Short mmCIF file of C-alpha atoms and ligand atoms in Angstrom, two decimals:
data_model
loop_
_atom_site.label_atom_id
_atom_site.label_comp_id
_atom_site.label_asym_id
_atom_site.label_seq_id
_atom_site.Cartn_x
_atom_site.Cartn_y
_atom_site.Cartn_z
CA MET A 20 17.98 -18.67 29.78
CA PRO A 21 15.28 -19.30 32.38
CA LYS A 22 16.37 -18.64 35.97
CA VAL A 23 15.43 -20.95 38.81
CA LEU A 24 12.60 -19.83 41.10
CA ILE A 25 11.82 -23.12 42.86
CA THR A 26 14.37 -25.91 42.93
CA ARG A 27 13.66 -29.59 42.34
CA GLU A 28 14.48 -30.26 45.98
CA GLN A 29 11.95 -27.67 47.17
CA ILE A 30 9.35 -29.16 44.82
CA ALA A 31 9.97 -32.68 46.12
CA THR A 32 9.68 -31.58 49.75
CA ARG A 33 6.46 -29.65 49.19
CA VAL A 34 4.83 -32.34 47.04
CA SER A 35 5.58 -34.87 49.76
CA GLU A 36 3.90 -32.58 52.32
CA MET A 37 0.88 -32.18 50.06
CA GLY A 38 0.61 -35.95 49.71
CA LYS A 39 0.62 -36.27 53.48
CA GLU A 40 -2.11 -33.62 53.82
CA ILE A 41 -4.31 -35.45 51.32
CA THR A 42 -3.62 -38.79 52.98
CA ARG A 43 -4.66 -37.34 56.33
CA ASP A 44 -7.78 -35.64 54.98
CA PHE A 45 -9.08 -38.79 53.27
CA VAL A 46 -7.77 -41.45 55.62
CA GLY A 47 -9.55 -44.78 55.09
CA GLN A 48 -11.18 -43.61 51.84
CA PRO A 49 -10.33 -43.98 48.16
CA VAL A 50 -9.48 -40.89 46.11
CA MET A 51 -9.47 -40.20 42.41
CA LEU A 52 -6.94 -37.71 41.03
CA ILE A 53 -7.90 -35.92 37.83
CA GLY A 54 -5.00 -34.17 36.15
CA VAL A 55 -5.40 -31.37 33.65
CA LEU A 56 -3.21 -32.14 30.64
CA LYS A 57 -0.52 -31.44 29.91
CA GLY A 58 0.81 -29.09 32.57
CA ALA A 59 -0.22 -31.14 35.61
CA CYS A 60 1.21 -34.41 34.31
CA LEU A 61 4.54 -34.34 36.17
CA PHE A 62 3.01 -32.92 39.36
CA LEU A 63 0.31 -35.61 39.40
CA SER A 64 2.89 -38.35 38.84
CA ASP A 65 4.89 -37.23 41.87
CA LEU A 66 1.89 -36.37 44.05
CA ALA A 67 0.20 -39.73 43.46
CA ARG A 68 3.27 -41.52 44.80
CA GLN A 69 3.11 -39.48 48.02
CA ILE A 70 -0.52 -40.38 48.75
CA GLU A 71 -0.85 -43.44 50.94
CA LEU A 72 -4.44 -44.30 50.04
CA ASP A 73 -6.29 -46.34 47.45
CA ALA A 74 -5.77 -43.78 44.67
CA THR A 75 -6.78 -43.92 41.02
CA PHE A 76 -6.15 -41.30 38.39
CA ASP A 77 -7.36 -40.05 35.04
CA PHE A 78 -6.70 -37.01 32.88
CA ILE A 79 -8.73 -34.35 31.16
CA ALA A 80 -7.73 -31.76 28.58
CA VAL A 81 -9.12 -28.30 28.03
CA SER A 82 -8.74 -26.07 25.04
CA SER A 83 -6.81 -22.85 25.39
CA TYR A 84 -7.73 -20.24 22.86
CA GLY A 85 -5.59 -17.64 24.59
CA SER A 86 -2.03 -16.64 23.82
CA ALA A 87 0.93 -18.77 24.77
CA LYS A 88 1.09 -17.00 28.12
CA GLN A 89 -2.51 -16.62 29.20
CA SER A 90 -5.61 -18.78 29.10
CA ALA A 91 -8.69 -17.52 27.32
CA GLY A 92 -11.81 -16.76 29.31
CA GLU A 93 -13.75 -19.41 27.46
CA VAL A 94 -12.78 -22.92 28.37
CA GLN A 95 -13.76 -26.03 26.48
CA LEU A 96 -13.31 -29.64 27.51
CA ILE A 97 -11.56 -31.56 24.76
CA LYS A 98 -10.85 -34.80 26.64
CA ASP A 99 -13.03 -36.15 29.42
CA VAL A 100 -12.51 -38.78 32.13
CA ALA A 101 -13.48 -42.35 31.29
CA GLY A 102 -16.19 -43.00 33.87
CA PRO A 103 -18.80 -41.45 36.18
CA LEU A 104 -17.69 -39.48 39.25
CA GLN A 105 -20.80 -39.90 41.37
CA GLY A 106 -19.94 -40.73 44.97
CA LEU A 107 -16.17 -40.47 44.45
CA ASN A 108 -13.62 -38.34 46.30
CA VAL A 109 -12.26 -36.33 43.41
CA ILE A 110 -9.15 -34.18 43.52
CA LEU A 111 -8.60 -31.95 40.51
CA VAL A 112 -4.87 -31.57 39.95
CA GLU A 113 -3.63 -28.42 38.15
CA ASP A 114 -0.22 -26.97 37.44
CA ILE A 115 -1.07 -23.36 38.22
CA LEU A 116 -4.02 -21.30 39.38
CA ASP A 117 -3.72 -17.97 37.59
CA THR A 118 -6.85 -16.02 36.62
CA GLY A 119 -8.92 -18.92 38.00
CA LEU A 120 -11.11 -19.10 34.90
CA THR A 121 -10.07 -22.65 33.99
CA LEU A 122 -10.66 -24.12 37.45
CA THR A 123 -13.90 -22.21 37.95
CA PHE A 124 -15.21 -23.81 34.76
CA LEU A 125 -13.93 -27.27 35.71
CA ARG A 126 -15.21 -27.13 39.26
CA LYS A 127 -18.71 -26.25 38.11
CA MET A 128 -18.69 -29.00 35.51
CA PHE A 129 -17.46 -31.66 37.93
CA GLU A 130 -19.71 -30.59 40.78
CA ALA A 131 -22.66 -31.31 38.50
CA ARG A 132 -21.52 -34.95 38.37
CA GLN A 133 -22.17 -35.30 42.11
CA PRO A 134 -18.87 -36.52 43.50
CA ARG A 135 -18.78 -37.21 47.22
CA ALA A 136 -16.05 -34.59 47.60
CA LEU A 137 -14.41 -32.27 45.10
CA LYS A 138 -11.07 -30.73 46.02
CA ILE A 139 -8.50 -28.77 44.07
CA ALA A 140 -4.76 -29.33 44.30
CA THR A 141 -2.52 -26.87 42.48
CA LEU A 142 1.24 -26.83 42.43
CA LEU A 143 1.43 -23.06 41.98
CA ASP A 144 -0.88 -20.17 42.81
CA LYS A 145 -0.62 -16.61 41.49
CA PRO A 146 -3.28 -14.98 43.70
CA SER A 147 -2.57 -11.48 42.38
CA ARG A 148 -3.87 -12.42 38.94
CA ARG A 149 -7.28 -13.79 39.95
CA LEU A 150 -10.31 -12.77 37.87
CA SER A 151 -12.63 -15.42 39.28
CA PRO A 152 -12.95 -15.92 43.06
CA ILE A 153 -11.61 -19.43 43.52
CA GLN A 154 -9.15 -20.95 45.96
CA ALA A 155 -7.42 -24.29 45.89
CA ASP A 156 -7.65 -26.70 48.83
CA TYR A 157 -4.02 -27.76 48.44
CA VAL A 158 -1.44 -25.23 47.21
CA GLY A 159 2.21 -26.05 46.62
CA PHE A 160 3.67 -22.57 46.35
CA LYS A 161 2.25 -19.07 46.13
CA ILE A 162 4.28 -17.14 43.57
CA PRO A 163 4.41 -13.51 42.41
CA ASP A 164 3.13 -12.40 39.01
CA GLU A 165 5.93 -13.94 36.97
CA PHE A 166 5.63 -16.25 33.99
CA VAL A 167 7.08 -19.60 35.00
CA VAL A 168 8.05 -22.74 33.12
CA GLY A 169 9.35 -26.19 33.99
CA TYR A 170 8.09 -29.24 35.92
CA GLY A 171 5.22 -29.49 33.43
CA LEU A 172 4.62 -25.81 32.78
CA ASP A 173 5.26 -24.57 29.27
CA TYR A 174 5.83 -21.58 27.10
CA ALA A 175 4.36 -22.52 23.70
CA GLU A 176 4.91 -26.22 24.59
CA HIS A 177 8.59 -25.75 25.44
CA TYR A 178 10.40 -26.10 28.80
CA ARG A 179 7.93 -28.62 30.30
CA ASN A 180 10.84 -31.01 30.96
CA LEU A 181 12.90 -28.65 33.13
CA ALA A 182 13.31 -30.22 36.57
CA ASP A 183 13.16 -26.87 38.40
CA ILE A 184 10.48 -24.19 38.13
CA CYS A 185 12.03 -21.24 36.34
CA VAL A 186 11.09 -17.68 35.47
CA LEU A 187 11.03 -16.82 31.80
CA ASP A 188 11.71 -13.12 31.62
CA ASP A 189 13.14 -12.67 28.14
CA ILE A 190 9.95 -13.04 26.13
CA PRO A 191 9.15 -10.36 23.60
CA GLY A 192 5.92 -8.55 24.40
CA LYS A 193 6.03 -9.16 28.11
P1 IMP B 217 -6.22 -19.69 34.48
O1 IMP B 217 -7.52 -20.07 33.86
O2 IMP B 217 -5.79 -18.31 34.12
O3 IMP B 217 -6.16 -19.92 35.97
O4 IMP B 217 -5.19 -20.56 33.71
C1 IMP B 217 -4.42 -21.53 34.18
C2 IMP B 217 -3.61 -22.04 33.00
O5 IMP B 217 -2.88 -20.97 32.38
C3 IMP B 217 -2.60 -23.02 33.49
O6 IMP B 217 -3.10 -24.33 33.49
C4 IMP B 217 -1.46 -22.80 32.51
O7 IMP B 217 -1.65 -23.62 31.38
C5 IMP B 217 -1.56 -21.37 32.09
N1 IMP B 217 -0.62 -20.49 32.84
C6 IMP B 217 -0.92 -19.49 33.68
N2 IMP B 217 0.17 -18.91 34.20
C7 IMP B 217 1.21 -19.59 33.69
C8 IMP B 217 2.65 -19.49 33.86
O8 IMP B 217 3.21 -18.65 34.60
N3 IMP B 217 3.39 -20.39 33.17
C9 IMP B 217 2.86 -21.33 32.35
N4 IMP B 217 1.53 -21.47 32.17
C10 IMP B 217 0.71 -20.60 32.82
MG1 MG B 218 -0.37 -24.25 29.48
#
């Protein structure tokens, strides 16, 4: 069974703080949250409700040709946002920043659309695993090199609905 690393109460407290940070940084301006499906879905839902601004949101999806536990180096957009981003304050919302390859790809792609601002909010950060030099502007929790599930994060699509973030340490081949 997965063991709890970050409790639902800790998540709620930190997400509320992150919402306050974003509210303060963009005071008086609208923001658009762009969530990366499916992992960031629950985080975005909670974060959006902690942002006291005119906030809209949309979702994108990227392909993952890697294994169940690691993203592939090549990233492909398989679902895009509905409208243009020019002049908007965009916050990319991710579940976890691991090697950084996914967000490096997404940041470059979205920067080309000329938003007014482009920020990255990630619930989790595993800095020790980085292959691409990228940092998030808003980080929920820095975690060690452990494979985690819950609160949106999956192992082969399972465990996304766990309310706490848990470590999965009984996977064959780990
Ligand atoms: P990156 O391109 O390596 O930064 O990949 C980030 C993506 O890999 C995340 O959006 C997750 O889908 C997946 N990922 C990385 N580490 C974990 C983990 O510990 N648990 C679940 N998914 C993970
Ligand atoms: Mg995933």
